[in-house]
């Protein structure tokens, strides 16, 4: 097995690491990725020949492909995901834990000989604009050409940059991945933050396999961020320009499949557009946030592409996404029409001929696309993508927004009264589970800062880190809580959502600018009547008051539950959060 002989520019530590993994896994050949379009085309053609990628109709969807994953491999698997630190307490009760030696031993056994007859791909990537001081390096070794194609679109595959920076002494995240046999009983995703290493076996799907995304840019990066004084967050980043042309930047955390992509690509309704409001997209999933020399918080998007949920995407819900889904897209687990077009629930045109597993589709079978079907596309294909996403310094964040899917209690919008309260509300976030992870959907669970599946260390330390970052900022962003998902007694959503969410963003911007007041709802500040612009919406008064009510009894029960939830992070829970929670309980009772 002659590994690491073809590219002389590879630093010795990288070459040794690749050679050791090749010795363990025994591939037939090693392919060093160059990140070029020619490489993409060559690998896509190879997968098409193997039947693992289906070219879509070239007239309607040029350069688009469909991939069908194994039916047992369609989402993240939190129960098989581990954070392996030397001390169990470092991983915290929010993570599954194994001692590193034990995890390495288990993975060595699985990896042993697993790539016989296969190609081992070496994918060196940069997370973040390559010239940004906040960018970070990683290399994924994988036996999946589908993973390589996805990394081509979602990261910056730049071997020269990566190898020369590593040769200069820069650390990099080491990702090892094999699809193995795609056997759910032989599947693990292990993280070793102390070693900047990831080992993943047995899945070819999404966050389990595209190690640059959740594994690197969130779990490992959150650990690095704590050491280095920044934050790695599960947040979209958007830029909003007011009718006066003033720009603001918002970072917003929502759990997976709760509308981050749609919000990041929001198209304002006609009246707002006519008045000059504009929204552009910097990122749809991950933000790396750094305190700047000016005392503000600055954000970069470490990714270069989107891995978005397909079902529900339409011209009505996300016209920007629809515009980018016509060309150069990898679809995973969507249905297919008779003339080779991708199809999913929510599209108004076309009918599926095949479901996501390739079975002839009939209405009785239910959805044709898997609910966690995804598109993979380069960010630059998005009409609302902002050139500022490539800015090495990033953008200054004016507001942080936390949001989840909650049928009741949490109002449409409220503002935390200060950073500490913002951290408390973020830590207490709860949301109904979605198809992005395996397991039951629609179950309410706590998901602090939308990071429950992604924080690479103890939540108690994480909350403390958030408080410390806030204290270090001279001009911290305002912190807001939103909920687009309140339901009425008939089960329907009370708020229209999508483009209309700009009405809430406008209020947030006006609050940040200090232009409007707010009433004190104890748990947060809420819009005064008339400050939330609602012209043109068919909302009756009672719906509006439901959307903006603070149900004191409901909140008293909620605060008690939050207290019990936070108890789980003792003794590392910051006393300041506990104090603030007590103060809120007293104020609510009084
Ligand atoms: O599968 S991923 O983890 O990449 C998508 C998500 O859950 O947000
Ligand atoms: Mn996500």
Coordinates of C-alpha atoms and ligand atoms in Angstrom, one line a residue:
X1 CA 0.0 0.0 0.0
X2 CA 1.8 3.1 -1.2
X3 CA 0.1 6.0 0.5
X4 CA 1.1 9.7 0.4
X5 CA 3.6 9.4 -2.4
X6 CA 2.0 11.5 -5.1
X7 CA 1.9 14.9 -3.5
X8 CA 5.2 16.1 -2.3
X9 CA 3.7 19.3 -0.8
X10 CA 2.0 17.3 1.9
X11 CA 3.6 18.0 5.3
X12 CA 5.2 15.0 7.0
X13 CA 2.7 14.9 9.9
X14 CA -0.2 14.7 7.4
X15 CA 1.5 12.1 5.3
X16 CA 2.2 9.9 8.3
X17 CA -1.4 10.2 9.6
X18 CA -2.8 9.3 6.1
X19 CA -0.4 6.3 5.8
X20 CA -1.3 5.0 9.2
X21 CA -5.0 5.1 8.4
X22 CA -4.4 3.5 5.0
X23 CA -2.5 0.7 6.8
X24 CA -5.4 0.2 9.1
X25 CA -8.2 0.3 6.5
X26 CA -6.4 -1.2 3.5
X27 CA -7.8 0.7 0.6
X28 CA -7.0 -0.3 -3.0
X29 CA -5.9 3.3 -3.8
X30 CA -5.6 6.7 -2.3
X31 CA -7.0 9.8 -4.0
X32 CA -5.7 13.2 -3.0
X33 CA -8.5 15.7 -3.7
X34 CA -7.6 18.9 -5.5
X35 CA -11.0 20.5 -5.2
X36 CA -11.4 21.2 -8.9
X37 CA -14.5 21.0 -10.9
X38 CA -12.8 18.4 -13.1
X39 CA -12.5 16.3 -10.0
X40 CA -16.1 16.8 -9.1
X41 CA -17.2 15.8 -12.6
X42 CA -14.9 12.7 -12.6
X43 CA -16.3 11.5 -9.2
X44 CA -19.9 12.3 -10.1
X45 CA -19.4 10.2 -13.3
X46 CA -17.9 7.4 -11.3
X47 CA -20.9 7.4 -8.9
X48 CA -23.3 7.5 -11.8
X49 CA -21.6 4.5 -13.3
X50 CA -21.9 2.7 -9.9
X51 CA -25.6 3.5 -9.7
X52 CA -25.0 5.6 -6.5
X53 CA -26.0 8.9 -8.2
X54 CA -28.8 9.5 -10.7
X55 CA -28.4 12.4 -13.1
X56 CA -31.5 14.5 -13.2
X57 CA -33.2 15.8 -16.3
X58 CA -30.5 18.0 -18.0
X59 CA -33.0 20.3 -19.6
X60 CA -34.8 21.2 -16.4
X61 CA -32.0 20.5 -13.9
X62 CA -28.5 20.7 -15.5
X63 CA -25.6 19.3 -13.4
X64 CA -28.1 18.0 -10.8
X65 CA -28.0 14.6 -9.2
X66 CA -30.1 12.5 -6.9
X67 CA -28.5 10.3 -4.3
X68 CA -30.6 7.7 -2.4
X69 CA -29.1 6.9 1.0
X70 CA -29.6 3.6 2.7
X71 CA -33.1 3.5 4.1
X72 CA -31.7 3.0 7.7
X73 CA -29.3 6.0 7.2
X74 CA -31.4 9.1 6.7
X75 CA -30.6 11.4 9.7
X76 CA -28.2 12.3 12.5
X77 CA -28.0 9.6 15.2
X78 CA -27.6 11.3 18.5
X79 CA -27.6 8.0 20.5
X80 CA -24.5 6.9 18.6
X81 CA -22.6 10.2 18.9
X82 CA -20.0 10.6 21.6
X83 CA -17.7 13.2 23.0
X84 CA -14.6 11.5 24.3
X85 CA -12.6 13.6 26.8
X86 CA -10.1 12.3 29.3
X87 CA -12.4 13.5 32.2
X88 CA -16.1 12.5 31.9
X89 CA -17.1 15.9 33.4
X90 CA -15.6 17.8 30.5
X91 CA -18.1 16.3 28.1
X92 CA -20.9 16.9 30.6
X93 CA -24.3 15.4 31.0
X94 CA -25.4 16.8 27.6
X95 CA -23.1 14.4 25.8
X96 CA -22.6 10.7 25.6
X97 CA -19.1 9.9 26.8
X98 CA -16.5 7.2 26.5
X99 CA -12.9 7.3 27.6
X100 CA -10.7 8.1 24.6
X101 CA -8.7 4.9 24.7
X102 CA -11.9 2.8 24.7
X103 CA -13.5 4.8 21.9
X104 CA -10.3 4.6 19.8
X105 CA -10.1 0.8 20.4
X106 CA -13.7 0.3 19.3
X107 CA -13.2 2.4 16.2
X108 CA -9.9 0.7 15.3
X109 CA -11.7 -2.6 15.3
X110 CA -14.4 -1.2 13.0
X111 CA -12.0 0.6 10.7
X112 CA -9.7 -2.4 10.4
X113 CA -9.6 -3.6 6.8
X114 CA -12.9 -1.7 6.1
X115 CA -11.7 -0.1 2.8
X116 CA -10.5 -3.2 1.0
X117 CA -11.2 -2.7 -2.7
X118 CA -12.2 0.9 -2.1
X119 CA -10.7 4.3 -2.7
X120 CA -9.5 6.4 0.3
X121 CA -10.1 10.0 -0.5
X122 CA -8.1 12.8 1.2
X123 CA -10.1 16.0 1.5
X124 CA -8.2 19.0 2.8
X125 CA -10.6 21.9 3.5
X126 CA -10.7 25.4 5.0
X127 CA -13.6 26.5 7.2
X128 CA -14.3 30.2 6.8
X129 CA -13.0 32.7 4.2
X130 CA -9.4 31.4 3.6
X131 CA -7.8 34.8 4.4
X132 CA -9.8 35.2 7.6
X133 CA -7.7 35.0 10.8
X134 CA -10.8 33.1 12.1
X135 CA -10.6 30.4 9.4
X136 CA -9.7 26.9 10.6
X137 CA -8.3 23.8 8.8
X138 CA -9.4 20.2 8.6
X139 CA -8.7 17.1 6.5
X140 CA -11.3 14.4 6.1
X141 CA -10.3 10.9 5.1
X142 CA -13.3 9.0 3.7
X143 CA -14.2 6.1 1.5
X144 CA -17.3 7.9 0.2
X145 CA -17.1 9.8 -3.1
X146 CA -20.6 11.1 -2.3
X147 CA -19.1 12.7 0.9
X148 CA -16.3 14.2 -1.3
X149 CA -18.8 15.8 -3.7
X150 CA -20.7 17.3 -0.7
X151 CA -17.5 18.7 0.8
X152 CA -16.7 20.2 -2.6
X153 CA -19.9 22.2 -2.3
X154 CA -20.0 22.9 1.4
X155 CA -16.4 23.7 2.3
X156 CA -13.5 25.3 0.5
X157 CA -11.3 22.3 -0.7
X158 CA -8.0 24.1 -1.1
X159 CA -5.1 21.6 -0.7
X160 CA -2.3 24.1 -1.3
X161 CA -3.6 26.5 1.3
X162 CA -4.3 23.8 3.8
X163 CA -1.0 22.0 3.4
X164 CA 1.1 25.1 3.5
X165 CA -0.6 26.4 6.6
X166 CA -0.1 23.1 8.3
X167 CA 3.5 23.1 7.2
X168 CA 3.7 26.4 8.9
X169 CA 2.7 24.8 12.2
X170 CA -1.1 25.4 12.2
X171 CA -3.2 22.7 13.8
X172 CA -5.9 21.0 11.8
X173 CA -8.9 18.8 12.7
X174 CA -8.4 15.2 11.7
X175 CA -11.5 13.5 10.4
X176 CA -11.6 9.7 9.7
X177 CA -14.7 8.3 8.0
X178 CA -15.9 5.1 6.5
X179 CA -19.4 4.2 5.4
X180 CA -18.5 0.7 6.6
X181 CA -21.4 -1.6 5.9
X182 CA -24.1 1.0 6.7
X183 CA -25.2 -1.2 9.5
X184 CA -27.0 0.8 12.2
X185 CA -25.6 -1.7 14.7
X186 CA -22.0 -0.9 13.6
X187 CA -22.3 2.9 13.6
X188 CA -20.5 5.4 15.8
X189 CA -19.6 9.1 15.6
X190 CA -16.8 9.8 18.0
X191 CA -15.3 13.2 18.9
X192 CA -12.0 13.8 20.6
X193 CA -11.9 17.5 21.2
X194 CA -8.6 17.3 23.1
X195 CA -7.0 15.7 20.1
X196 CA -8.9 17.8 17.5
X197 CA -10.0 14.4 16.0
X198 CA -13.2 12.8 14.7
X199 CA -13.9 9.2 13.9
X200 CA -17.1 8.2 12.2
X201 CA -18.1 4.7 11.0
X202 CA -21.2 3.2 9.4
X203 CA -23.1 6.2 8.1
X204 CA -23.0 8.0 4.8
X205 CA -25.5 10.7 5.7
X206 CA -25.4 14.4 6.5
X207 CA -23.9 15.4 9.8
X208 CA -22.7 11.8 10.5
X209 CA -20.5 11.7 7.5
X210 CA -19.8 15.3 6.3
X211 CA -17.4 15.7 9.2
X212 CA -16.6 19.4 8.4
X213 CA -20.1 20.4 9.3
X214 CA -21.5 19.5 12.8
X215 CA -18.6 17.4 14.0
X216 CA -15.8 19.9 13.1
X217 CA -17.5 23.3 12.8
X218 CA -19.7 22.8 16.0
X219 CA -18.6 20.1 18.3
X220 CA -14.8 20.4 18.0
X221 CA -14.9 24.1 17.2
X222 CA -17.1 24.9 20.3
X223 CA -14.3 23.3 22.4
X224 CA -11.6 25.3 20.6
X225 CA -13.7 28.4 20.9
X226 CA -13.9 28.1 24.6
X227 CA -10.1 27.7 24.9
X228 CA -9.5 30.7 22.6
X229 CA -12.3 33.1 23.7
X230 CA -14.9 32.9 20.9
X231 CA -18.2 31.0 20.2
X232 CA -19.0 28.3 17.6
X233 CA -22.8 28.4 17.3
X234 CA -25.7 26.7 15.4
X235 CA -26.8 30.0 13.9
X236 CA -27.7 31.5 10.6
X237 CA -26.3 34.9 9.8
X238 CA -28.3 37.5 7.8
X239 CA -27.9 41.1 6.8
X240 CA -31.0 43.3 6.8
X241 CA -31.0 46.8 5.2
X242 CA -33.7 49.1 6.4
X243 CA -35.7 51.4 4.2
X244 CA -33.1 54.1 5.0
X245 CA -30.4 51.8 3.7
X246 CA -28.9 51.1 7.2
X247 CA -27.4 47.7 7.5
X248 CA -27.8 45.4 10.5
X249 CA -26.6 41.8 11.1
X250 CA -28.5 39.2 12.9
X251 CA -27.3 35.8 14.1
X252 CA -30.2 33.3 14.9
X253 CA -30.1 29.9 16.6
X254 CA -32.9 27.4 15.8
X255 CA -32.7 23.6 16.1
X256 CA -32.3 21.6 12.9
X257 CA -35.2 21.8 10.4
X258 CA -36.9 24.8 12.2
X259 CA -36.5 27.2 9.3
X260 CA -32.9 28.6 9.6
X261 CA -32.4 28.4 5.8
X262 CA -35.8 30.0 5.1
X263 CA -35.1 32.9 7.5
X264 CA -31.5 33.4 6.2
X265 CA -32.9 33.7 2.6
X266 CA -36.0 35.7 3.5
X267 CA -37.6 37.7 0.7
X268 CA -39.6 40.7 2.1
X269 CA -43.2 41.0 1.1
X270 CA -43.8 43.6 -1.7
X271 CA -44.7 46.5 0.5
X272 CA -41.4 46.1 2.4
X273 CA -39.4 45.7 -0.8
X274 CA -41.0 48.8 -2.3
X275 CA -40.0 50.7 0.8
X276 CA -36.4 49.6 0.3
X277 CA -36.0 46.7 2.8
X278 CA -33.5 44.1 1.8
X279 CA -32.3 40.9 3.3
X280 CA -29.2 39.0 2.3
X281 CA -27.7 35.8 3.3
X282 CA -24.3 35.2 5.0
X283 CA -24.9 31.7 6.4
X284 CA -27.8 29.3 7.1
X285 CA -26.5 27.0 9.8
X286 CA -23.2 27.8 11.6
X287 CA -21.7 31.0 12.9
X288 CA -18.3 31.5 14.4
X289 CA -18.5 34.6 16.6
X290 CA -15.5 36.6 17.8
X291 CA -15.2 39.6 20.1
X292 CA -13.7 42.3 18.0
X293 CA -11.3 45.1 19.0
X294 CA -14.2 47.5 18.7
X295 CA -16.1 45.8 21.6
X296 CA -18.6 44.3 19.2
X297 CA -19.2 40.6 18.3
X298 CA -18.2 39.7 14.8
X299 CA -19.4 36.7 12.8
X300 CA -18.1 34.5 10.0
X301 CA -19.9 31.6 8.3
X302 CA -17.4 28.8 8.3
X303 CA -19.2 27.0 5.5
X304 CA -19.3 27.6 1.7
X305 CA -22.5 25.8 0.9
X306 CA -25.9 24.8 2.2
X307 CA -27.2 21.3 3.2
X308 CA -30.8 22.3 3.5
X309 CA -34.1 20.5 4.2
X310 CA -35.9 20.1 0.9
X311 CA -39.6 19.3 1.8
X312 CA -41.6 22.4 2.2
X313 CA -39.3 24.5 0.0
X314 CA -41.3 26.3 -2.6
X315 CA -41.6 29.6 -4.4
X316 CA -44.0 30.7 -1.7
X317 CA -41.8 29.7 1.3
X318 CA -38.3 30.3 -0.1
X319 CA -38.0 31.7 -3.6
X320 CA -34.2 32.2 -3.2
X321 CA -33.7 28.5 -2.4
X322 CA -35.9 27.6 -5.4
X323 CA -33.8 29.8 -7.7
X324 CA -30.6 28.0 -6.6
X325 CA -32.1 24.5 -6.8
X326 CA -32.3 24.4 -10.6
X327 CA -28.7 23.8 -11.4
X328 CA -25.6 22.2 -9.9
X329 CA -27.3 20.6 -6.9
X330 CA -27.0 17.2 -5.2
X331 CA -30.4 16.1 -3.9
X332 CA -30.5 13.4 -1.3
X333 CA -33.7 11.3 -0.7
X334 CA -36.2 13.3 -2.7
X335 CA -38.8 11.7 -5.0
X336 CA -38.5 11.7 -8.8
X337 CA -40.9 12.5 -11.6
X338 CA -41.4 10.4 -14.7
X339 CA -39.2 12.9 -16.7
X340 CA -36.4 12.8 -14.2
X341 CA -37.1 15.9 -12.1
X342 CA -36.7 16.0 -8.4
X343 CA -40.0 16.1 -6.5
X344 CA -40.9 16.8 -2.9
X345 CA -43.9 17.6 -0.7
X346 CA -44.6 21.3 -0.9
X347 CA -44.0 21.7 -4.6
X348 CA -47.1 22.9 -6.4
X349 CA -46.1 21.4 -9.8
X350 CA -45.3 17.9 -11.0
X351 CA -46.2 14.5 -9.6
X352 CA -43.8 12.0 -8.3
X353 CA -43.4 8.7 -10.2
X354 CA -40.9 7.3 -7.6
X355 CA -40.4 7.8 -3.9
X356 CA -37.1 8.5 -2.2
X357 CA -36.2 4.9 -2.2
X358 CA -36.9 4.5 -5.9
X359 CA -40.2 2.6 -5.5
X360 CA -43.0 3.4 -7.9
X361 CA -45.0 6.0 -5.9
X362 CA -48.7 5.8 -5.2
X363 CA -50.7 8.3 -3.1
X364 CA -51.4 5.7 -0.4
X365 CA -47.7 5.4 0.3
X366 CA -47.6 8.8 1.9
X367 CA -44.8 11.3 1.3
X368 CA -42.6 10.7 -1.8
X369 CA -39.6 12.6 -0.4
X370 CA -38.1 11.6 2.9
X371 CA -39.0 14.4 5.5
X372 CA -35.2 14.9 6.0
X373 CA -34.4 15.0 2.3
X374 CA -31.7 17.5 1.6
X375 CA -30.2 19.7 -1.1
X376 CA -26.4 20.4 -1.3
X377 CA -25.5 23.5 -3.1
X378 CA -22.7 26.1 -3.2
X379 CA -23.7 29.2 -1.3
X380 CA -22.7 31.4 -4.3
X381 CA -25.6 30.0 -6.3
X382 CA -28.1 31.7 -3.9
X383 CA -29.4 35.0 -5.3
X384 CA -29.4 36.5 -1.8
X385 CA -25.9 35.4 -0.9
X386 CA -24.0 38.4 0.4
X387 CA -20.4 39.1 -0.8
X388 CA -19.8 39.9 2.9
X389 CA -19.8 36.2 3.5
X390 CA -16.4 36.2 2.0
X391 CA -15.1 39.1 4.2
X392 CA -12.2 37.9 6.3
X393 CA -13.3 40.1 9.3
X394 CA -16.9 38.9 9.1
X395 CA -19.8 41.1 10.0
X396 CA -20.7 42.9 13.3
X397 CA -23.7 41.3 15.0
X398 CA -26.4 43.6 16.2
X399 CA -28.9 41.1 17.5
X400 CA -28.8 37.4 18.5
X401 CA -32.1 35.6 18.1
X402 CA -33.1 32.3 19.8
X403 CA -36.1 30.4 18.4
X404 CA -37.7 27.0 18.5
X405 CA -40.8 25.2 17.5
X406 CA -43.3 25.7 20.3
X407 CA -47.1 25.3 20.0
X408 CA -47.7 27.5 23.0
X409 CA -46.3 29.8 25.7
X410 CA -43.4 31.5 24.0
X411 CA -44.6 34.7 22.3
X412 CA -43.9 35.7 18.7
X413 CA -41.1 37.9 19.9
X414 CA -39.6 39.2 23.1
X415 CA -36.3 40.8 24.1
X416 CA -34.1 39.8 27.0
X417 CA -33.5 42.6 29.4
X418 CA -29.8 42.1 29.4
X419 CA -27.1 39.6 28.3
X420 CA -27.5 37.4 31.4
X421 CA -31.2 37.1 30.8
X422 CA -30.5 36.4 27.1
X423 CA -28.2 33.6 28.1
X424 CA -30.8 32.2 30.5
X425 CA -33.5 32.3 27.9
X426 CA -31.2 30.7 25.3
X427 CA -30.2 28.0 27.8
X428 CA -33.8 27.3 28.5
X429 CA -34.9 27.0 24.9
X430 CA -37.2 24.1 24.1
X431 CA -38.3 22.9 20.7
X432 CA -40.3 20.1 19.2
X433 CA -38.0 17.4 17.7
X434 CA -37.8 17.1 13.9
X435 CA -36.8 14.5 11.3
X436 CA -33.2 15.9 11.2
X437 CA -32.3 13.4 13.9
X438 CA -33.5 9.8 14.3
X439 CA -36.2 9.2 16.9
X440 CA -39.7 10.5 17.5
X441 CA -40.6 13.8 16.0
X442 CA -42.9 16.5 17.6
X443 CA -41.7 15.9 21.1
X444 CA -40.9 19.0 23.1
X445 CA -37.3 18.9 24.5
X446 CA -34.9 21.4 25.9
X447 CA -32.3 22.4 23.3
X448 CA -30.1 25.2 24.8
X449 CA -29.0 27.7 22.1
X450 CA -30.1 24.9 19.6
X451 CA -26.8 23.3 20.6
X452 CA -28.0 20.2 22.5
X453 CA -26.8 17.8 19.8
X454 CA -23.7 19.9 18.9
X455 CA -22.0 21.4 22.0
X456 CA -18.6 19.6 22.4
X457 CA -18.4 20.2 26.2
X458 CA -20.3 20.5 29.5
X459 CA -23.3 22.9 29.2
X460 CA -22.5 24.4 32.6
X461 CA -19.1 25.5 31.3
X462 CA -20.7 26.6 28.0
X463 CA -23.2 28.9 29.8
X464 CA -20.4 30.3 31.8
X465 CA -18.4 30.9 28.6
X466 CA -21.4 32.8 27.1
X467 CA -21.6 35.0 30.2
X468 CA -17.9 35.7 30.0
X469 CA -18.0 36.6 26.3
X470 CA -20.9 39.0 27.0
X471 CA -19.0 40.6 29.8
X472 CA -16.0 41.2 27.5
X473 CA -18.1 43.1 24.9
X474 CA -18.5 46.9 25.2
X475 CA -21.4 46.8 22.8
X476 CA -23.0 43.4 23.1
X477 CA -25.8 42.5 20.6
X478 CA -29.4 42.6 21.8
X479 CA -30.7 39.2 22.6
X480 CA -34.2 38.1 21.4
X481 CA -36.5 35.1 21.6
X482 CA -38.9 34.3 18.7
X483 CA -41.5 31.7 18.0
X484 CA -43.0 31.4 14.5
X485 CA -44.8 28.1 15.5
X486 CA -47.6 29.0 17.9
X487 CA -50.7 27.1 17.2
X488 CA -54.4 28.0 17.7
X489 CA -57.1 25.8 19.1
X490 CA -57.7 24.3 15.6
X491 CA -54.0 23.2 15.5
X492 CA -53.1 25.7 12.7
X493 CA -50.2 28.1 13.0
X494 CA -51.2 31.6 14.2
X495 CA -48.4 33.4 12.5
X496 CA -47.9 33.3 8.7
X497 CA -44.1 33.1 8.9
X498 CA -41.7 33.0 6.0
X499 CA -41.4 36.5 4.3
X500 CA -43.7 38.0 6.9
X501 CA -41.1 37.3 9.6
X502 CA -39.5 40.6 8.4
X503 CA -42.1 42.3 10.5
X504 CA -40.5 40.8 13.6
X505 CA -37.0 41.5 12.3
X506 CA -38.0 45.1 11.8
X507 CA -39.1 45.4 15.4
X508 CA -35.8 43.8 16.5
X509 CA -33.9 46.3 14.4
X510 CA -35.9 49.2 15.8
X511 CA -35.2 48.0 19.3
X512 CA -31.5 47.8 18.6
X513 CA -31.6 51.3 17.2
X514 CA -33.4 52.5 20.4
X515 CA -36.3 53.7 18.3
X516 CA -39.2 52.0 20.0
X517 CA -40.2 51.2 23.5
X518 CA -41.4 47.9 24.9
X519 CA -43.6 46.7 27.7
X520 CA -42.1 44.7 30.6
X521 CA -43.5 41.2 30.5
X522 CA -41.1 40.2 33.3
X523 CA -39.6 37.3 31.3
X524 CA -38.8 39.8 28.5
X525 CA -39.7 43.0 26.8
X526 CA -42.5 42.8 24.3
X527 CA -43.7 45.0 21.5
X528 CA -46.1 47.8 22.4
X529 CA -49.3 47.9 20.5
X530 CA -48.8 49.4 17.1
X531 CA -45.0 49.0 17.1
X532 CA -45.2 45.7 15.3
X533 CA -46.1 46.6 11.7
X534 CA -49.1 44.4 10.7
X535 CA -50.7 46.2 7.8
X536 CA -51.7 43.8 5.1
X537 CA -51.9 40.7 7.3
X538 CA -55.1 39.0 8.0
X539 CA -54.6 38.7 11.8
X540 CA -57.6 39.3 14.1
X541 CA -57.1 41.0 17.4
X542 CA -57.5 37.8 19.5
X543 CA -54.8 36.0 17.4
X544 CA -52.5 39.0 17.9
X545 CA -53.0 39.0 21.6
X546 CA -52.4 35.3 21.8
X547 CA -49.1 35.8 19.8
X548 CA -47.9 38.5 22.2
X549 CA -49.3 37.4 25.5
X550 CA -47.3 36.5 28.6
X551 CA -49.2 33.8 30.3
X552 CA -48.0 34.2 33.9
X553 CA -49.2 30.9 35.2
X554 CA -47.7 29.1 32.2
X555 CA -44.4 30.9 32.7
X556 CA -44.4 30.1 36.4
X557 CA -44.6 26.4 35.5
X558 CA -42.0 26.9 32.7
X559 CA -39.5 28.6 35.1
X560 CA -39.9 25.8 37.6
X561 CA -39.2 23.3 34.8
X562 CA -36.3 25.3 33.6
X563 CA -34.9 25.3 37.1
X564 CA -35.1 21.5 37.2
X565 CA -33.5 21.2 33.8
X566 CA -30.6 23.5 34.8
X567 CA -30.1 21.5 38.0
X568 CA -28.8 18.8 35.7
X569 CA -25.7 20.9 35.0
X570 CA -24.7 21.4 38.7
X571 CA -22.1 21.9 40.1
X572 CA -21.0 23.7 36.9
X573 CA -24.0 25.9 36.4
X574 CA -23.1 29.6 36.7
X575 CA -24.5 31.0 39.9
X576 CA -25.5 34.1 38.0
X577 CA -28.0 32.1 35.9
X578 CA -29.4 30.5 39.0
X579 CA -29.8 34.0 40.6
X580 CA -31.5 35.4 37.6
X581 CA -33.9 32.6 37.4
X582 CA -34.8 33.1 41.1
X583 CA -35.3 36.8 40.5
X584 CA -37.6 36.1 37.5
X585 CA -39.6 33.7 39.6
X586 CA -40.0 36.3 42.3
X587 CA -40.9 39.0 39.9
X588 CA -43.5 36.8 38.1
X589 CA -45.1 35.9 41.4
X590 CA -45.1 39.5 42.7
Ligands
LIG1 O1 -27.4 16.2 9.1 S1 -27.0 17.5 9.6 O2 -26.6 17.4 11.0 O3 -25.9 18.0 8.8 C1 -28.3 18.6 9.4 C2 -28.9 19.1 10.7 O4 -29.3 18.3 11.5 O5 -29.0 20.3 10.8
LIG2 MN1 -28.1 22.6 11.5

